[in-house]
mmCIF file of C-alpha atoms in Angstrom:
data_model
loop_
_atom_site.group_PDB
_atom_site.id
_atom_site.type_symbol
_atom_site.label_atom_id
_atom_site.label_comp_id
_atom_site.label_asym_id
_atom_site.label_seq_id
_atom_site.Cartn_x
_atom_site.Cartn_y
_atom_site.Cartn_z
ATOM 1 C CA MET A 1 95.161 89.271 86.094
ATOM 2 C CA PRO A 2 95.545 86.746 83.232
ATOM 3 C CA GLN A 3 96.881 87.514 79.732
ATOM 4 C CA ILE A 4 96.546 85.594 77.481
ATOM 5 C CA ARG A 5 100.087 86.611 75.566
ATOM 6 C CA ALA A 6 103.065 87.767 77.212
ATOM 7 C CA PHE A 7 104.213 90.981 76.619
ATOM 8 C CA ARG A 8 108.417 91.328 76.120
ATOM 9 C CA ASN A 9 110.222 94.404 75.105
ATOM 10 C CA GLY A 10 106.994 95.878 73.054
ATOM 11 C CA LEU A 11 107.143 92.425 71.156
ATOM 12 C CA CYS A 12 103.429 89.591 72.153
ATOM 13 C CA TRP A 13 104.632 86.358 72.440
ATOM 14 C CA VAL A 14 101.345 83.944 71.645
ATOM 15 C CA LEU A 15 103.562 81.303 73.190
ATOM 16 C CA THR A 16 102.058 79.621 76.064
ATOM 17 C CA ALA A 17 104.563 78.119 79.502
ATOM 18 C CA SER A 18 104.538 74.544 78.185
ATOM 19 C CA ALA A 19 105.373 75.960 74.087
ATOM 20 C CA LEU A 20 108.544 77.710 75.586
ATOM 21 C CA LEU A 21 109.656 75.081 77.402
ATOM 22 C CA ILE A 22 109.646 72.912 74.706
ATOM 23 C CA ALA A 23 111.617 75.067 72.116
ATOM 24 C CA SER A 24 113.566 75.302 75.270
ATOM 25 C CA ALA A 25 114.454 71.783 74.838
ATOM 26 C CA CYS A 26 114.217 71.007 71.135
ATOM 27 C CA LEU A 27 116.059 73.873 70.240
ATOM 28 C CA PHE A 28 118.992 75.411 72.817
ATOM 29 C CA HIS A 29 121.043 72.768 74.277
ATOM 30 C CA GLY A 30 122.722 75.488 76.692
ATOM 31 C CA PRO A 31 122.681 78.944 76.903
ATOM 32 C CA ILE A 32 122.485 80.955 72.891
ATOM 33 C CA GLU A 33 123.713 84.529 71.823
ATOM 34 C CA THR A 34 121.795 87.292 71.372
ATOM 35 C CA ALA A 35 121.308 89.950 68.663
ATOM 36 C CA TRP A 36 122.116 92.423 71.397
ATOM 37 C CA GLY A 37 124.973 90.190 72.840
ATOM 38 C CA GLY A 38 123.622 89.419 76.104
ATOM 39 C CA VAL A 39 123.410 85.111 77.157
ATOM 40 C CA GLN A 40 119.633 83.903 77.124
ATOM 41 C CA GLN A 41 119.250 80.876 78.265
ATOM 42 C CA PRO A 42 116.521 78.504 78.299
ATOM 43 C CA VAL A 43 113.078 78.660 80.149
ATOM 44 C CA VAL A 44 113.812 77.107 83.513
ATOM 45 C CA PRO A 45 110.083 75.562 84.783
ATOM 46 C CA GLU A 46 110.622 76.234 89.184
ATOM 47 C CA LEU A 47 107.088 75.020 90.293
ATOM 48 C CA ASP A 48 103.916 73.778 89.294
ATOM 49 C CA VAL A 49 101.363 73.640 91.787
ATOM 50 C CA LYS A 50 97.917 73.595 92.085
ATOM 51 C CA SER A 51 95.991 75.289 94.973
ATOM 52 C CA LYS A 52 91.884 75.439 95.642
ATOM 53 C CA TYR A 53 91.817 77.941 93.700
ATOM 54 C CA SER A 54 93.893 77.838 90.064
ATOM 55 C CA HIS A 55 96.302 75.746 88.617
ATOM 56 C CA ILE A 56 99.919 76.947 88.671
ATOM 57 C CA LEU A 57 103.348 77.625 87.318
ATOM 58 C CA VAL A 58 106.425 79.882 87.452
ATOM 59 C CA THR A 59 108.855 79.773 85.122
ATOM 60 C CA ARG A 60 111.991 81.541 85.209
ATOM 61 C CA GLN A 61 114.914 83.042 82.006
ATOM 62 C CA ASN A 62 117.261 85.036 82.905
ATOM 63 C CA SER A 63 116.621 87.634 85.866
ATOM 64 C CA THR A 64 112.634 86.887 84.005
ATOM 65 C CA ARG A 65 110.497 85.041 86.338
ATOM 66 C CA THR A 66 107.005 84.431 85.388
ATOM 67 C CA LEU A 67 103.422 83.219 86.890
ATOM 68 C CA TRP A 68 100.833 81.503 84.554
ATOM 69 C CA PHE A 69 97.188 80.211 85.466
ATOM 70 C CA VAL A 70 96.388 77.018 83.943
ATOM 71 C CA ARG A 71 93.408 77.262 83.056
ATOM 72 C CA ASP A 72 90.370 73.898 83.006
ATOM 73 C CA ASN A 73 91.184 73.051 79.278
ATOM 74 C CA GLY A 74 94.863 73.035 79.102
ATOM 75 C CA GLU A 75 95.845 76.972 78.404
ATOM 76 C CA GLU A 76 98.225 78.311 80.307
ATOM 77 C CA VAL A 77 98.287 82.437 80.235
ATOM 78 C CA VAL A 78 100.431 85.256 81.888
ATOM 79 C CA GLU A 79 99.813 86.511 85.679
ATOM 80 C CA SER A 80 102.710 88.370 86.147
ATOM 81 C CA ARG A 81 105.979 88.903 84.747
ATOM 82 C CA VAL A 82 109.130 90.026 86.962
ATOM 83 C CA ASP A 83 112.615 91.302 86.186
ATOM 84 C CA LEU A 84 114.138 90.034 89.419
ATOM 85 C CA GLU A 85 117.239 92.769 88.658
ATOM 86 C CA ARG A 86 114.615 95.415 88.205
ATOM 87 C CA PRO A 87 111.032 94.857 89.690
ATOM 88 C CA ASP A 88 109.380 97.586 89.781
ATOM 89 C CA ASP A 89 110.009 98.435 85.224
ATOM 90 C CA LEU A 90 106.504 96.164 85.075
ATOM 91 C CA LEU A 91 106.997 94.251 81.694
ATOM 92 C CA VAL A 92 103.169 93.059 81.232
ATOM 93 C CA GLU A 93 101.311 96.303 79.845
ATOM 94 C CA TYR A 94 98.372 96.620 81.170
ATOM 95 C CA THR A 95 100.305 96.706 85.252
ATOM 96 C CA ARG A 96 101.679 99.698 83.434
ATOM 97 C CA TYR A 97 97.958 101.760 82.620
ATOM 98 C CA MET A 98 96.496 100.943 86.068
ATOM 99 C CA PHE A 99 98.827 103.193 87.633
ATOM 100 C CA LEU A 100 96.912 106.283 85.063
ATOM 101 C CA SER A 101 95.558 106.392 88.551
ATOM 102 C CA TYR A 102 98.264 109.044 89.739
ATOM 103 C CA LEU A 103 96.699 111.599 86.802
ATOM 104 C CA PHE A 104 93.523 111.696 87.867
ATOM 105 C CA ARG A 105 95.108 111.223 92.053
ATOM 106 C CA PRO A 106 98.748 112.380 91.965
ATOM 107 C CA ASN A 107 100.056 111.910 95.652
ATOM 108 C CA PRO A 108 98.156 109.445 97.145
ATOM 109 C CA GLU A 109 98.133 108.314 101.566
ATOM 110 C CA LYS A 110 96.900 104.768 101.163
ATOM 111 C CA VAL A 111 95.573 102.478 98.461
ATOM 112 C CA LEU A 112 93.819 98.925 97.856
ATOM 113 C CA ILE A 113 95.264 96.180 95.367
ATOM 114 C CA VAL A 114 92.688 93.851 95.344
ATOM 115 C CA GLY A 115 94.623 91.050 92.757
ATOM 116 C CA LEU A 116 97.997 90.076 94.179
ATOM 117 C CA GLY A 117 99.272 87.993 91.102
ATOM 118 C CA GLY A 118 103.088 88.357 91.801
ATOM 119 C CA GLY A 119 103.358 91.592 93.184
ATOM 120 C CA SER A 120 104.708 93.485 89.935
ATOM 121 C CA MET A 121 102.297 96.265 90.884
ATOM 122 C CA VAL A 122 103.850 96.039 94.340
ATOM 123 C CA HIS A 123 107.354 96.605 93.260
ATOM 124 C CA PHE A 124 105.830 99.553 91.383
ATOM 125 C CA LEU A 125 104.633 101.175 94.373
ATOM 126 C CA GLN A 126 107.757 100.075 96.608
ATOM 127 C CA ARG A 127 110.582 102.257 94.077
ATOM 128 C CA HIS A 128 108.191 105.339 92.546
ATOM 129 C CA ASP A 129 106.293 106.423 95.557
ATOM 130 C CA PRO A 130 107.523 104.899 98.843
ATOM 131 C CA LYS A 131 105.727 106.473 101.355
ATOM 132 C CA VAL A 132 102.104 105.218 99.905
ATOM 133 C CA LYS A 133 100.904 102.896 102.076
ATOM 134 C CA VAL A 134 99.831 99.359 100.062
ATOM 135 C CA ASP A 135 96.537 97.459 101.294
ATOM 136 C CA VAL A 136 96.700 93.875 99.841
ATOM 137 C CA VAL A 137 94.338 91.790 99.511
ATOM 138 C CA GLU A 138 94.387 88.467 97.686
ATOM 139 C CA ILE A 139 92.318 85.164 98.149
ATOM 140 C CA ASP A 140 94.734 82.726 97.094
ATOM 141 C CA PRO A 141 96.701 81.226 100.292
ATOM 142 C CA MET A 142 99.237 79.786 98.606
ATOM 143 C CA ILE A 143 99.348 82.629 95.001
ATOM 144 C CA ALA A 144 100.990 85.158 98.424
ATOM 145 C CA ASN A 145 103.260 82.516 99.363
ATOM 146 C CA ILE A 146 104.347 82.467 96.322
ATOM 147 C CA ALA A 147 104.845 85.498 95.822
ATOM 148 C CA ASP A 148 106.825 85.571 98.549
ATOM 149 C CA ARG A 149 109.476 83.053 98.247
ATOM 150 C CA TYR A 150 109.056 83.633 94.264
ATOM 151 C CA PHE A 151 108.941 87.263 93.929
ATOM 152 C CA GLY A 152 110.089 89.092 96.596
ATOM 153 C CA VAL A 153 106.274 90.370 97.654
ATOM 154 C CA ARG A 154 105.346 90.009 101.326
ATOM 155 C CA THR A 155 104.537 92.134 104.517
ATOM 156 C CA GLY A 156 106.350 94.577 106.249
ATOM 157 C CA ARG A 157 107.270 97.907 106.288
ATOM 158 C CA ASN A 158 103.645 100.196 104.004
ATOM 159 C CA VAL A 159 102.650 96.448 102.356
ATOM 160 C CA ASN A 160 99.270 94.891 104.267
ATOM 161 C CA ILE A 161 99.027 91.680 102.398
ATOM 162 C CA ASN A 162 95.315 90.530 103.968
ATOM 163 C CA VAL A 163 94.428 86.967 102.854
ATOM 164 C CA THR A 164 90.453 86.549 102.615
ATOM 165 C CA ASP A 165 88.235 87.507 99.889
ATOM 166 C CA GLY A 166 87.901 91.035 97.876
ATOM 167 C CA PHE A 167 84.201 91.209 98.304
ATOM 168 C CA GLU A 168 84.301 89.948 102.045
ATOM 169 C CA TYR A 169 87.220 92.466 102.884
ATOM 170 C CA LEU A 170 85.180 95.865 101.033
ATOM 171 C CA THR A 171 82.543 94.910 103.235
ATOM 172 C CA SER A 172 84.411 94.570 106.482
ATOM 173 C CA THR A 173 87.058 96.906 106.648
ATOM 174 C CA ASP A 174 86.014 100.760 108.072
ATOM 175 C CA ALA A 175 89.461 101.337 105.487
ATOM 176 C CA LYS A 176 89.473 104.430 103.359
ATOM 177 C CA TYR A 177 91.655 105.031 100.594
ATOM 178 C CA ASP A 178 92.668 107.128 97.966
ATOM 179 C CA VAL A 179 93.012 104.257 95.161
ATOM 180 C CA ILE A 180 91.575 101.322 95.345
ATOM 181 C CA TYR A 181 93.032 98.928 91.957
ATOM 182 C CA LEU A 182 90.684 96.346 90.922
ATOM 183 C CA ASP A 183 93.151 93.022 89.227
ATOM 184 C CA ALA A 184 91.107 89.773 90.677
ATOM 185 C CA PHE A 185 90.969 87.036 88.210
ATOM 186 C CA LEU A 186 90.544 83.054 89.495
ATOM 187 C CA ARG A 187 90.204 80.205 87.075
ATOM 188 C CA PRO A 188 86.987 80.397 84.362
ATOM 189 C CA SER A 189 84.224 78.946 86.122
ATOM 190 C CA SER A 190 80.498 78.931 86.964
ATOM 191 C CA GLY A 191 80.428 81.712 88.842
ATOM 192 C CA THR A 192 83.080 83.902 87.301
ATOM 193 C CA ASP A 193 82.819 85.599 83.368
ATOM 194 C CA ARG A 194 85.095 83.901 80.608
ATOM 195 C CA THR A 195 88.132 85.840 81.443
ATOM 196 C CA GLY A 196 88.424 84.498 85.052
ATOM 197 C CA VAL A 197 86.406 87.413 86.961
ATOM 198 C CA PRO A 198 84.536 86.616 90.030
ATOM 199 C CA LEU A 199 80.459 88.292 88.685
ATOM 200 C CA HIS A 200 79.430 89.441 92.085
ATOM 201 C CA LEU A 201 83.091 91.986 91.994
ATOM 202 C CA LYS A 202 81.063 93.529 89.114
ATOM 203 C CA THR A 203 77.795 94.857 89.611
ATOM 204 C CA LEU A 204 76.053 97.790 90.767
ATOM 205 C CA LYS A 205 76.239 96.850 93.845
ATOM 206 C CA PHE A 206 79.331 96.075 94.423
ATOM 207 C CA TYR A 207 80.701 99.186 93.059
ATOM 208 C CA GLY A 208 78.842 100.950 96.049
ATOM 209 C CA GLU A 209 80.608 98.966 98.234
ATOM 210 C CA VAL A 210 83.878 100.217 96.345
ATOM 211 C CA ARG A 211 82.979 103.568 96.524
ATOM 212 C CA LYS A 212 82.472 103.639 100.441
ATOM 213 C CA ARG A 213 85.541 103.073 101.291
ATOM 214 C CA LEU A 214 87.360 105.842 99.084
ATOM 215 C CA ASN A 215 88.283 109.144 100.348
ATOM 216 C CA PRO A 216 86.868 112.536 98.163
ATOM 217 C CA ASP A 217 87.870 112.744 94.825
ATOM 218 C CA GLY A 218 89.084 109.218 95.005
ATOM 219 C CA VAL A 219 89.643 106.423 92.489
ATOM 220 C CA VAL A 220 89.363 103.126 91.233
ATOM 221 C CA VAL A 221 91.360 101.461 88.384
ATOM 222 C CA PHE A 222 89.511 98.687 86.699
ATOM 223 C CA ASN A 223 91.913 96.396 84.267
ATOM 224 C CA LEU A 224 89.510 94.409 81.930
ATOM 225 C CA ASN A 225 90.975 91.699 79.917
ATOM 226 C CA PRO A 226 89.125 91.282 76.353
ATOM 227 C CA HIS A 227 85.707 89.372 75.542
ATOM 228 C CA LEU A 228 82.388 89.233 74.278
ATOM 229 C CA SER A 229 80.486 91.542 76.951
ATOM 230 C CA VAL A 230 83.069 94.364 77.630
ATOM 231 C CA ARG A 231 81.150 97.477 76.842
ATOM 232 C CA GLU A 232 78.473 96.105 78.388
ATOM 233 C CA ASP A 233 81.231 95.716 82.274
ATOM 234 C CA ILE A 234 82.753 99.691 81.288
ATOM 235 C CA GLN A 235 78.615 100.591 80.901
ATOM 236 C CA THR A 236 78.071 99.360 84.689
ATOM 237 C CA ILE A 237 81.495 101.652 85.423
ATOM 238 C CA LYS A 238 79.859 104.378 84.235
ATOM 239 C CA GLU A 239 77.027 103.613 85.512
ATOM 240 C CA ALA A 240 78.539 103.545 88.888
ATOM 241 C CA PHE A 241 80.928 106.840 89.014
ATOM 242 C CA PRO A 242 80.859 110.328 88.671
ATOM 243 C CA ASN A 243 83.664 110.007 85.821
ATOM 244 C CA THR A 244 84.534 107.526 84.316
ATOM 245 C CA TYR A 245 88.228 107.186 81.771
ATOM 246 C CA VAL A 246 88.169 104.670 79.090
ATOM 247 C CA PHE A 247 91.505 103.520 78.008
ATOM 248 C CA ARG A 248 92.757 100.910 75.008
ATOM 249 C CA LEU A 249 96.097 98.504 75.022
ATOM 250 C CA THR A 250 97.999 98.258 72.130
ATOM 251 C CA GLY A 251 99.162 94.404 73.017
ATOM 252 C CA TYR A 252 95.840 93.260 72.788
ATOM 253 C CA ASP A 253 92.145 94.192 73.178
ATOM 254 C CA GLY A 254 91.464 95.229 76.046
ATOM 255 C CA TYR A 255 90.925 97.882 79.019
ATOM 256 C CA VAL A 256 92.071 99.935 82.094
ATOM 257 C CA VAL A 257 88.979 102.176 83.014
ATOM 258 C CA VAL A 258 89.414 104.760 85.785
ATOM 259 C CA ALA A 259 86.691 105.370 87.932
ATOM 260 C CA SER A 260 86.508 108.845 89.718
ATOM 261 C CA THR A 261 84.016 110.028 92.611
ATOM 262 C CA ALA A 262 84.636 113.475 91.840
ATOM 263 C CA GLU A 263 82.246 115.872 90.790
ATOM 264 C CA SER A 264 83.849 117.092 88.115
ATOM 265 C CA ALA A 265 85.432 115.761 84.979
ATOM 266 C CA VAL A 266 88.903 115.938 83.587
ATOM 267 C CA SER A 267 89.278 117.519 80.396
ATOM 268 C CA ALA A 268 91.999 114.880 77.838
ATOM 269 C CA LYS A 269 94.665 118.037 77.502
ATOM 270 C CA THR A 270 94.544 118.538 81.442
ATOM 271 C CA ILE A 271 95.159 114.105 81.501
ATOM 272 C CA SER A 272 98.209 115.265 78.864
ATOM 273 C CA ALA A 273 99.727 117.664 80.579
ATOM 274 C CA GLU A 274 99.657 116.173 83.802
ATOM 275 C CA ALA A 275 100.693 112.634 82.317
ATOM 276 C CA ALA A 276 103.987 114.734 81.298
ATOM 277 C CA ARG A 277 104.536 115.829 84.861
ATOM 278 C CA ILE A 278 104.368 111.999 86.635
ATOM 279 C CA ASP A 279 107.264 111.273 83.187
ATOM 280 C CA ALA A 280 109.268 113.900 84.619
ATOM 281 C CA ARG A 281 108.240 113.184 87.879
ATOM 282 C CA PHE A 282 109.095 109.032 88.109
ATOM 283 C CA HIS A 283 111.218 108.056 85.620
ATOM 284 C CA ALA A 284 109.507 104.990 84.687
ATOM 285 C CA PRO A 285 110.689 103.372 81.631
ATOM 286 C CA PHE A 286 107.780 103.659 79.327
ATOM 287 C CA SER A 287 105.563 107.023 79.050
ATOM 288 C CA PHE A 288 102.985 107.773 80.991
ATOM 289 C CA ARG A 289 102.277 110.043 78.126
ATOM 290 C CA LYS A 290 102.001 108.006 75.331
ATOM 291 C CA MET A 291 99.164 105.755 77.420
ATOM 292 C CA ALA A 292 97.681 109.094 78.461
ATOM 293 C CA GLY A 293 97.087 108.822 74.764
ATOM 294 C CA ARG A 294 95.043 105.790 74.838
ATOM 295 C CA LEU A 295 91.918 107.366 76.283
ATOM 296 C CA ALA A 296 88.945 106.635 74.300
ATOM 297 C CA PRO A 297 86.849 109.715 73.283
#
């Protein structure tokens, strides 16, 4: 899922992929010493290809590999960032918030991710909840190949990657899920909003199909990039599901929305307590309780 800014160690980089490459070429003729004594290598371009759906770049710096989407106006946005030595760390902020799903469905048995990217969410699930069955839907076969070759994410064990359109999959499958993560973005066009979300994936009709694929008390999680009509998108989600919980990200003006089919709402106090339990369970390199504190009133 594209992010206009990239995040690393809580700091916001406003450099695009090209700017990083130029800076590396002009300023660094070799490894440089970092403030903490490590060696920070220059950014290395590894792939520049175009598919039917996107212009895709892959770069690497030290053990961190980044997947970029290049828009028609030349703007480059981060789609995924993975530390190959610690792939479950979730370096891009919104991916951490997506797993606030565990505050509402702490023991999922089967989940669906719509939009693969570099597969950082798959890595997290394999590390922290290895028993859960993970289905993934990705429309772009080239992205699926890149996730396999460069990010180590592929079908196997409890993961099944389907190369197909998310809408077609959800309207044709008989599968049921405890959690569905909606993170599908394409190159912005007349068929998408300005962030690249396909318009047919943000309608009441589509959300009705999503509800049919959820088990009782199931949840669906939305990644919403900032744009002029984001409030309207949130309102549509609220109309489609009995209970919704809106979390505002800290690094940029975006949201993660958790929508539940449960009839009873969960209080902010209960959400905070559950977040503390998930922190103790996962021991992730970030705080679920802190993220839960970003719940909008």
